[in-house]
CSV table of C-alpha atoms and ligand atoms in Angstrom, one decimal:
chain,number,residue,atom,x,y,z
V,13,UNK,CA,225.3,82.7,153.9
V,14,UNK,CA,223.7,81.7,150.7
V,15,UNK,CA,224.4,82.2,147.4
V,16,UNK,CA,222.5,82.8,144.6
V,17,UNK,CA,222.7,81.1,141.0
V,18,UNK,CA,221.8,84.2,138.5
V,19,UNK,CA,218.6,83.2,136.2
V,20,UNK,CA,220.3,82.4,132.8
V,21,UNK,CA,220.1,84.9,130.0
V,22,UNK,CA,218.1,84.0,127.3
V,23,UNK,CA,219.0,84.4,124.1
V,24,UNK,CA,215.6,84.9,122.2
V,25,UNK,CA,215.9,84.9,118.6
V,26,UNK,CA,212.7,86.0,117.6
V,27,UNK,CA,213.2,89.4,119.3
V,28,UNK,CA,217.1,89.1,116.8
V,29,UNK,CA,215.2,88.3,114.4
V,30,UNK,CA,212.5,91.0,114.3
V,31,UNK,CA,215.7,93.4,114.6
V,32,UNK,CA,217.2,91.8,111.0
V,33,UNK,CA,214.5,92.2,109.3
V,34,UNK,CA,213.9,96.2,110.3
V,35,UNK,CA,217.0,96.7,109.1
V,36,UNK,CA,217.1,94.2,105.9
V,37,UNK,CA,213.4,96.2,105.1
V,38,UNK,CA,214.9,99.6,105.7
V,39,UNK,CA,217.9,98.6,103.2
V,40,UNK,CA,215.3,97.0,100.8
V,41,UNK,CA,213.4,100.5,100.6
V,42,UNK,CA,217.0,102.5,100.1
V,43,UNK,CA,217.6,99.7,97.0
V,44,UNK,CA,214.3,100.6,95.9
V,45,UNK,CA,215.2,104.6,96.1
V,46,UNK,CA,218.2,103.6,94.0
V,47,UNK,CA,216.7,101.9,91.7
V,48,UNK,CA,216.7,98.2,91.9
V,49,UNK,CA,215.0,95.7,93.9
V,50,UNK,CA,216.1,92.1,95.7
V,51,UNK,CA,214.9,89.2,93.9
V,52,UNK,CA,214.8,85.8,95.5
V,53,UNK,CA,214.0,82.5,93.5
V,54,UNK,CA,213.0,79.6,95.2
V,55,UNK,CA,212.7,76.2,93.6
V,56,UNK,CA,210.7,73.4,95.2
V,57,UNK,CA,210.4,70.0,93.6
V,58,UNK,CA,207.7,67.8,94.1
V,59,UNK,CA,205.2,68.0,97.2
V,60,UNK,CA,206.7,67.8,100.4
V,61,UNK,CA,204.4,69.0,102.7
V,62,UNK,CA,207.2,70.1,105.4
V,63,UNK,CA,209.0,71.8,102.5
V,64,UNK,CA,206.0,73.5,101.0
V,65,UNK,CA,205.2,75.1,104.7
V,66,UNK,CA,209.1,76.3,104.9
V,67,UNK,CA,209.0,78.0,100.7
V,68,UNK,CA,205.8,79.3,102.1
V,69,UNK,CA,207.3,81.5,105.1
V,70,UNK,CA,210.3,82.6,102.8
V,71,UNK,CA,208.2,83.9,100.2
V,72,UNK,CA,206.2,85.8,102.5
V,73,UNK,CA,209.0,87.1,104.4
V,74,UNK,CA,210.2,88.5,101.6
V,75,UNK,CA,207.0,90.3,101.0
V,76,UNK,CA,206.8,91.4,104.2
V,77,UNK,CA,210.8,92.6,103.6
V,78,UNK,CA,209.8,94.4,100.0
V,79,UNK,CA,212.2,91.6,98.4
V,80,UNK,CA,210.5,90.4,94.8
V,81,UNK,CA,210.4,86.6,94.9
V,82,UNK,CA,208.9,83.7,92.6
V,83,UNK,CA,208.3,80.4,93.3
V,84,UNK,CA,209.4,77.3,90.6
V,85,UNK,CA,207.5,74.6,91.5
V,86,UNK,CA,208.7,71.2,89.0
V,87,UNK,CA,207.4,68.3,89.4
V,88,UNK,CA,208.7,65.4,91.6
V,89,UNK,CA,209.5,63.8,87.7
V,90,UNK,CA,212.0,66.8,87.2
V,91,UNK,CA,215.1,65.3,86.1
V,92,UNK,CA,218.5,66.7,87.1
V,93,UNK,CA,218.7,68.0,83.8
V,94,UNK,CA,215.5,69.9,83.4
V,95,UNK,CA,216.3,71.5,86.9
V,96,UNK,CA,219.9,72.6,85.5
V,97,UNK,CA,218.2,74.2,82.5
V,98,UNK,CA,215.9,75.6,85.5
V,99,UNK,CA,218.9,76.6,87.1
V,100,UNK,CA,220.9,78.2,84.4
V,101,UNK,CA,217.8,80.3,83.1
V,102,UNK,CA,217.4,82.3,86.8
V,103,UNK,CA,221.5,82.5,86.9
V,104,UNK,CA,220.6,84.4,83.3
V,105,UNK,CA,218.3,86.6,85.0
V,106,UNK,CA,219.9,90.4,85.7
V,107,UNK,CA,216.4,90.9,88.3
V,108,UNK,CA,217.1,87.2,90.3
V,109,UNK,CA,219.8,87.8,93.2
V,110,UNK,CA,219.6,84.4,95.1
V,111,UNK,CA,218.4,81.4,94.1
V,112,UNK,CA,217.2,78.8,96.5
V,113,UNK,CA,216.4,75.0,96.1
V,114,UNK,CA,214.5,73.8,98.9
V,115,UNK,CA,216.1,70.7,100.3
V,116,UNK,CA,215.9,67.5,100.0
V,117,UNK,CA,215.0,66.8,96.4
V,118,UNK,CA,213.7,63.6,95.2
V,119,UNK,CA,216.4,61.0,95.2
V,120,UNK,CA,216.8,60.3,91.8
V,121,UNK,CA,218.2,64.1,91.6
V,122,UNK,CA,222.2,64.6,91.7
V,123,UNK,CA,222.0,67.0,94.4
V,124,UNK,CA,225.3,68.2,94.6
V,125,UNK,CA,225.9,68.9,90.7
V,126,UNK,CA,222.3,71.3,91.0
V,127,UNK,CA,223.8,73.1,93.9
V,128,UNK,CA,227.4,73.5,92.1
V,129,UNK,CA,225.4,74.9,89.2
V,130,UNK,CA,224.1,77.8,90.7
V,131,UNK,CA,226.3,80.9,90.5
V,132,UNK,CA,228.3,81.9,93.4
V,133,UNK,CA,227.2,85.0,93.8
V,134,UNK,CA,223.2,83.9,93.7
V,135,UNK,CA,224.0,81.3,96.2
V,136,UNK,CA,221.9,82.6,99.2
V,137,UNK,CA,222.0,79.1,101.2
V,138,UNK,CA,225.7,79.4,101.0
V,139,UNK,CA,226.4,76.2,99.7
V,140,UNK,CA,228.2,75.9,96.8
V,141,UNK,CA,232.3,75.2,97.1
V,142,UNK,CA,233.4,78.6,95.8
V,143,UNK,CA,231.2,79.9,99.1
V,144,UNK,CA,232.6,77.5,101.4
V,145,UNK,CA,235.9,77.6,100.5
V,146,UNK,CA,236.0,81.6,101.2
V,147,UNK,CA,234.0,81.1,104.1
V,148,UNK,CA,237.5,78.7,104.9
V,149,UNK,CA,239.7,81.3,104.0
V,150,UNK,CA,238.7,84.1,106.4
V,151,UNK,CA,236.8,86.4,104.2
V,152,UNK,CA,235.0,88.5,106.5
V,153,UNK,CA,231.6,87.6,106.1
V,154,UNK,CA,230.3,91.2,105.5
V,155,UNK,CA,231.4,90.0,102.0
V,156,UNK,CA,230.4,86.3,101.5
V,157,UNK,CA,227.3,84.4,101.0
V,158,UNK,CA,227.5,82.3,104.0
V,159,UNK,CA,225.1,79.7,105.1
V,160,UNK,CA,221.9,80.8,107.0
V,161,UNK,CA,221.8,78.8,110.8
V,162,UNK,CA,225.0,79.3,111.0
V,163,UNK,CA,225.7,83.0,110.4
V,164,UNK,CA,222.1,83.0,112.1
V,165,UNK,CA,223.8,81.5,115.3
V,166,UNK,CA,226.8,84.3,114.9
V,167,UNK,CA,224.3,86.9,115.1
V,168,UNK,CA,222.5,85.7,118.1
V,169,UNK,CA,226.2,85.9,119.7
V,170,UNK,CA,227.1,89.3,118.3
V,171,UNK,CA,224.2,91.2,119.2
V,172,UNK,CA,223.8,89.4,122.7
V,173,UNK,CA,227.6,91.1,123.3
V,174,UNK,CA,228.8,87.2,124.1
V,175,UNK,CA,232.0,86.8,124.2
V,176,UNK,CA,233.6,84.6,121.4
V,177,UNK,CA,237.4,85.9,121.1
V,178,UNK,CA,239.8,83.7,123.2
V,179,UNK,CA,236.8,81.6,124.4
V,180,UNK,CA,236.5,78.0,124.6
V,181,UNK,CA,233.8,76.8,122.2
V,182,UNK,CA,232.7,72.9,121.4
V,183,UNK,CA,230.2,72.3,118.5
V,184,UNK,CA,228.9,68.6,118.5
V,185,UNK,CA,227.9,68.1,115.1
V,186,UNK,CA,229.8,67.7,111.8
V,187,UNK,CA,227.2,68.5,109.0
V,188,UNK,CA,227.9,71.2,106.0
V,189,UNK,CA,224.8,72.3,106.9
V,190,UNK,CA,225.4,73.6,110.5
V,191,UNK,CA,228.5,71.8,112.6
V,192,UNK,CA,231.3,72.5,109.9
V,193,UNK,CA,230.6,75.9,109.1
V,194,UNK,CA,229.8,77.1,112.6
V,195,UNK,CA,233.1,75.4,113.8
V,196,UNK,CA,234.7,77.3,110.9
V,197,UNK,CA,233.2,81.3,111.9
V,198,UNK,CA,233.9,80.8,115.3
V,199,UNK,CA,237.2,80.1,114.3
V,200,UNK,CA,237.7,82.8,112.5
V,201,UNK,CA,236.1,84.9,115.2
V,202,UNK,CA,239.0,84.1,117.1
V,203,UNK,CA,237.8,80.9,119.6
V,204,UNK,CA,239.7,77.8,120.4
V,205,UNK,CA,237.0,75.3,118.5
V,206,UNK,CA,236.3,71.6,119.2
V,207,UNK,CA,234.7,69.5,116.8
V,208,UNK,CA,232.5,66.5,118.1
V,209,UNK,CA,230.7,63.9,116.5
V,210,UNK,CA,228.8,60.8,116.8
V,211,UNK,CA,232.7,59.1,117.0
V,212,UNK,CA,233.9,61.2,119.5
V,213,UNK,CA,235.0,59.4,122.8
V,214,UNK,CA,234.7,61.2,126.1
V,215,UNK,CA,232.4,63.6,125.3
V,216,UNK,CA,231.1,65.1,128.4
V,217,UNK,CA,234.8,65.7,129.5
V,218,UNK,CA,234.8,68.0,126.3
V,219,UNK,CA,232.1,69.7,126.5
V,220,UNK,CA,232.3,70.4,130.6
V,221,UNK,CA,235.5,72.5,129.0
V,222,UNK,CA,233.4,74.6,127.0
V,223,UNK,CA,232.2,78.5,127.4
V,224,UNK,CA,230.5,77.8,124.3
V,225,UNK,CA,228.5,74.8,123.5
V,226,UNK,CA,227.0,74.3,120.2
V,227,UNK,CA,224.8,71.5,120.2
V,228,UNK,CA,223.6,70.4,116.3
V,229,UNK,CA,222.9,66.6,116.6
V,230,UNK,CA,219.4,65.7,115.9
V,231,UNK,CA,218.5,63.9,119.2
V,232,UNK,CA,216.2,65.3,121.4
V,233,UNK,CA,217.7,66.3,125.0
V,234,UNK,CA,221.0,64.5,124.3
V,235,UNK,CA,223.1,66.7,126.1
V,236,UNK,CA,222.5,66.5,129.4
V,237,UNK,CA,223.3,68.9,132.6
V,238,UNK,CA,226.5,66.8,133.8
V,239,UNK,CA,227.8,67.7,130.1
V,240,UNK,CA,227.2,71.5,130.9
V,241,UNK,CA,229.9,73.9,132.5
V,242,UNK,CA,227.9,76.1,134.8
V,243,UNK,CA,227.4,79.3,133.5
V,244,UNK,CA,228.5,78.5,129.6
V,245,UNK,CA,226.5,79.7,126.9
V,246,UNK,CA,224.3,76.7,125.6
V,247,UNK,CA,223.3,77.6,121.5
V,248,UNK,CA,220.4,74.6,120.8
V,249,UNK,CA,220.1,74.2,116.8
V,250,UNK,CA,218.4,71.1,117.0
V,251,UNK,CA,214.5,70.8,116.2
V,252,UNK,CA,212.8,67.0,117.5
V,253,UNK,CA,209.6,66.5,117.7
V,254,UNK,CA,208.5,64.7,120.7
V,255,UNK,CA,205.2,62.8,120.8
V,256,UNK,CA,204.9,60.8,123.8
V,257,UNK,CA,203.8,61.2,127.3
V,258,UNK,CA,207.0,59.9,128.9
V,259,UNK,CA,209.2,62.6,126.8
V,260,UNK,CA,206.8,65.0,127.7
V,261,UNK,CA,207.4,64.2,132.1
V,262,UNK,CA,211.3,63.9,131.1
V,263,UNK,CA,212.2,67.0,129.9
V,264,UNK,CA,209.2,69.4,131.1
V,265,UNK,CA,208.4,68.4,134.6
V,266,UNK,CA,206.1,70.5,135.7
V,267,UNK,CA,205.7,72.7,132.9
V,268,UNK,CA,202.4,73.8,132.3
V,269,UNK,CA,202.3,75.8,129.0
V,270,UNK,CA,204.4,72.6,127.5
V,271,UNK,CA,201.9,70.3,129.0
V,272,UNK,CA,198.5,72.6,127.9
V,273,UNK,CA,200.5,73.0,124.4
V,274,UNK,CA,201.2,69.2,123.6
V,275,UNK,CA,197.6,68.1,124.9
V,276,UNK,CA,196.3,70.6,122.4
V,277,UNK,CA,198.8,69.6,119.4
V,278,UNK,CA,199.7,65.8,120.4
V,279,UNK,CA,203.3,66.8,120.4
V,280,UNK,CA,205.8,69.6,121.4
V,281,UNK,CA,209.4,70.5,120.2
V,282,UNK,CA,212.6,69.8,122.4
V,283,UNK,CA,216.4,70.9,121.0
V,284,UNK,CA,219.5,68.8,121.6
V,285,UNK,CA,219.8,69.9,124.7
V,286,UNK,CA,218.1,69.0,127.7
V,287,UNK,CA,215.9,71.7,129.2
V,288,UNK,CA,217.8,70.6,132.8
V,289,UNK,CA,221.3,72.1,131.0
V,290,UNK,CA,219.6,75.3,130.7
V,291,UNK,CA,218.8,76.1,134.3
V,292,UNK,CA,222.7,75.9,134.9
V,293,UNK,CA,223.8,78.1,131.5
V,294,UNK,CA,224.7,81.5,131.4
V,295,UNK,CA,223.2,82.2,128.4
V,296,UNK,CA,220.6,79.4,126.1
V,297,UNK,CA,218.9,79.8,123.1
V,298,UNK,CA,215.4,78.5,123.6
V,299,UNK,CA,213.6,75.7,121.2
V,300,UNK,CA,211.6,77.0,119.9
V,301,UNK,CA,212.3,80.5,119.4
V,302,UNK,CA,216.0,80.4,119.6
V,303,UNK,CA,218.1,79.4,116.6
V,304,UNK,CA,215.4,78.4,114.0
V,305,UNK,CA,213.7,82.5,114.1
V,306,UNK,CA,217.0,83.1,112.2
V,307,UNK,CA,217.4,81.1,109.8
V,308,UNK,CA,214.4,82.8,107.4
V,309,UNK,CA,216.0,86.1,108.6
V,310,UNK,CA,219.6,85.4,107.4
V,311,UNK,CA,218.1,84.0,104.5
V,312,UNK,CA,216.8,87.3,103.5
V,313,UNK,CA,219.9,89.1,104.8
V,314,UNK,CA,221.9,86.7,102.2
V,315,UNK,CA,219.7,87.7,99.4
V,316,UNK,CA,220.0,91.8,100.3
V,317,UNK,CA,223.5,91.3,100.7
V,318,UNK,CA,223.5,89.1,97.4
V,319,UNK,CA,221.6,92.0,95.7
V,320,UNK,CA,224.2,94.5,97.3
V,321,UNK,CA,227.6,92.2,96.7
V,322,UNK,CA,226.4,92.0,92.7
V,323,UNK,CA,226.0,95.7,92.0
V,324,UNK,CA,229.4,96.4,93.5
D,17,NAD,P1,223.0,65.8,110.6
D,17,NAD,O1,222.2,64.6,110.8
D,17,NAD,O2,223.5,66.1,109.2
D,17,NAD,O3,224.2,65.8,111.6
D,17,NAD,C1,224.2,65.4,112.9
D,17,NAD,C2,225.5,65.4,113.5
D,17,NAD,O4,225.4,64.9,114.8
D,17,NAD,C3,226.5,64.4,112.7
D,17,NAD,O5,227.7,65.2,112.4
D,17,NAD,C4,226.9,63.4,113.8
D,17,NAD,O6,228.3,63.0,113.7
D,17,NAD,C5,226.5,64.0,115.1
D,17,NAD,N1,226.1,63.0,116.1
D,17,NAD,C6,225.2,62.0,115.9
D,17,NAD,N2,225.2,61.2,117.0
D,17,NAD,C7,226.1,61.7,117.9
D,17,NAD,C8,226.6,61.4,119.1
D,17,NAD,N3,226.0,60.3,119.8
D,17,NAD,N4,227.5,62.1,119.7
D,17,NAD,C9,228.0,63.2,119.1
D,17,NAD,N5,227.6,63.6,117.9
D,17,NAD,C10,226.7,62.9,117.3
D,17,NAD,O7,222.1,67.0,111.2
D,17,NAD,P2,222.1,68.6,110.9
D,17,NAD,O8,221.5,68.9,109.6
D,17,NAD,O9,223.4,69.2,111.3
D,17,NAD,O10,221.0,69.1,112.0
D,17,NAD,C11,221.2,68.9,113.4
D,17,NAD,C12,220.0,69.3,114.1
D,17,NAD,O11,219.8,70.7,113.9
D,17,NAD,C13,218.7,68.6,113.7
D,17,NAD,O12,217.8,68.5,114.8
D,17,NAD,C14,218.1,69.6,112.7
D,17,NAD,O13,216.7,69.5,112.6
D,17,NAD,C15,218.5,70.9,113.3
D,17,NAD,N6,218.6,72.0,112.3
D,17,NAD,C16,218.0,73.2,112.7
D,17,NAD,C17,218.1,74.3,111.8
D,17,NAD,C18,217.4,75.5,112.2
D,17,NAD,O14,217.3,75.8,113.3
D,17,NAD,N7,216.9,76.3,111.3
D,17,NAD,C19,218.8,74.2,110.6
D,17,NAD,C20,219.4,73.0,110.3
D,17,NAD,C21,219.4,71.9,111.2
């Protein structure tokens, strides 16, 4: 008798994300009926090409959404004080509902005092301390700002009916930006959460434990197949770009469209997990088209929902 492996579900987030933004454009239009419109401000300092392409696709999300948006575009010069003056001016602002500064800045900027200084309720990249710490607390997060590829991840999981409750889930990665919070909403979604990072020992013996693995590292294919419980639910958050031949064979043997695609472009994207770790997963969130759809999309849920929170 043989038995069959089932073909792993995946979890495609630009099909969740086309779903967010019906909605988020359906809610935009009732606003409108009511009388106010979403306003999203997005601050970008300097040039950074990478940045510029990333402002670019928020702003014209949100025109796609019917959210107003402006761009502030100070030079690389800006001081930290001209951008708090910045800052402060679109808190002022009754028609600005989030405020966004597109990260990094220059290094002669004091980050963390620009991100404190935006107001709480404006803070659409879910940032600042007061956000965190309710984010910490438990508030559900129907009611808080929370950051994007996080609650972006969350969604996938929600609407793809996976089970979180009860379940085993390991997030490699520490970062504010992704491993913390994500380790803190599944939490308070009710899973038993392990935290890994780059000092963890015995890794692999973690992981193998999980139904949920979270991989948000920054190194392309790092985990690997033996790391994998068969049938888990693999979420890849991590974005490399691979550029040589020998990366190419090693995680896409035999893959055609990757090999057409990188012989067009000179390079092609991998996650942190290796492609291999898929074919045993249960469910896997493809790179690309898995976690990074959602990020834009959550960012233009936060600033609805910012919009919504501030009216009462
Ligand atoms: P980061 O560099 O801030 O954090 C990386 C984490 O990986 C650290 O906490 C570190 O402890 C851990 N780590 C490093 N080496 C390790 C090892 N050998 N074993 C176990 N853990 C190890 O990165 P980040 O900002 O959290 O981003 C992680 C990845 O996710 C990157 O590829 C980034 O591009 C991607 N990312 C994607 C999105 C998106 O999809 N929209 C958003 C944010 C980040």
């Amino acid at each position: 008798m043989t038995s069959t492996v089932p073909s792993p579900l995946v979890l495609d987030g630009i099909v969740i994300a086309a779903q967010i933004k019906s909605e988020l454009a359906a809610e935009v239009a009732a606003a409108r009926d009511r009388g106010y419109v979403p306003g999203l401000a997005v601050i970008l300092v300097g040039e950074v090409p990478a940045s510029q392409i990333y402002v670019r696709s928020k702003v014209k999300t949100c025109a796609e959404l019917g959210i107003y948006s402006e761009m502030h575009t100070p030079d690389a010069s800006a001081t930290t004080e001209e951008l708090l003056a910045l800052v402060a001016s679109l808190n002022a602002r009754e028609e600005i509902d989030g405020i966004l500064i597109q990260l990094p800045l220059p290094a002669h900027v004091d980050t963390a005092r620009l991100l404190e200084a935006i107001d709480p309720a404006k803070d659409v990249d879910g940032f600042h301390p007061i956000n965190a710490g309710r984010l910490l607390n438990g508030t559900p997060m129907e009611k808080i700002l929370a950051p994007c590829t996080p609650a972006g991840i969350m969604e996938v999981l929600r609407r793809s009916k996976i089970p979180v409750r009860g379940q085993r889930a390991v997030v490699i990665g520490r970062s504010n930006i992704v491993g913390k919070p994500i380790a803190v909403m599944l939490v308070n979604a009710s899973a038993t959460v392990t935290v890994c990072h780059s000092q963890t020992r015995g890794l692999a013996e973690i992981t193998r434990e999980a139904d949920i693995v979270v991989a948000a590292i920054g190194r392309a294919g790092f985990v690997t197949a033996e790391m994998v419980r068969p049938g888990a639910t693999i979420i890849d958050v991590g974005i490399n770009r691979i550029t040589t031949a020998e990366e190419l064979e090693q995680f896409f043997p035999g893959d055609a469209a990757r090999h057409a695609g990188f012989a067009k472009r000179g390079s092609t994207l991998v996650g942190d997990v290796d492609p291999a770790a898929f074919a045993l997963a249960g469910a896997y969130t493809p790179v690309p088209g898995g976690v990074g759809a959602l990020t834009i999309a959550m960012l233009m849920s936060n600033t609805v929902k910012a919009a919504r929170l501030r009216r009462g």
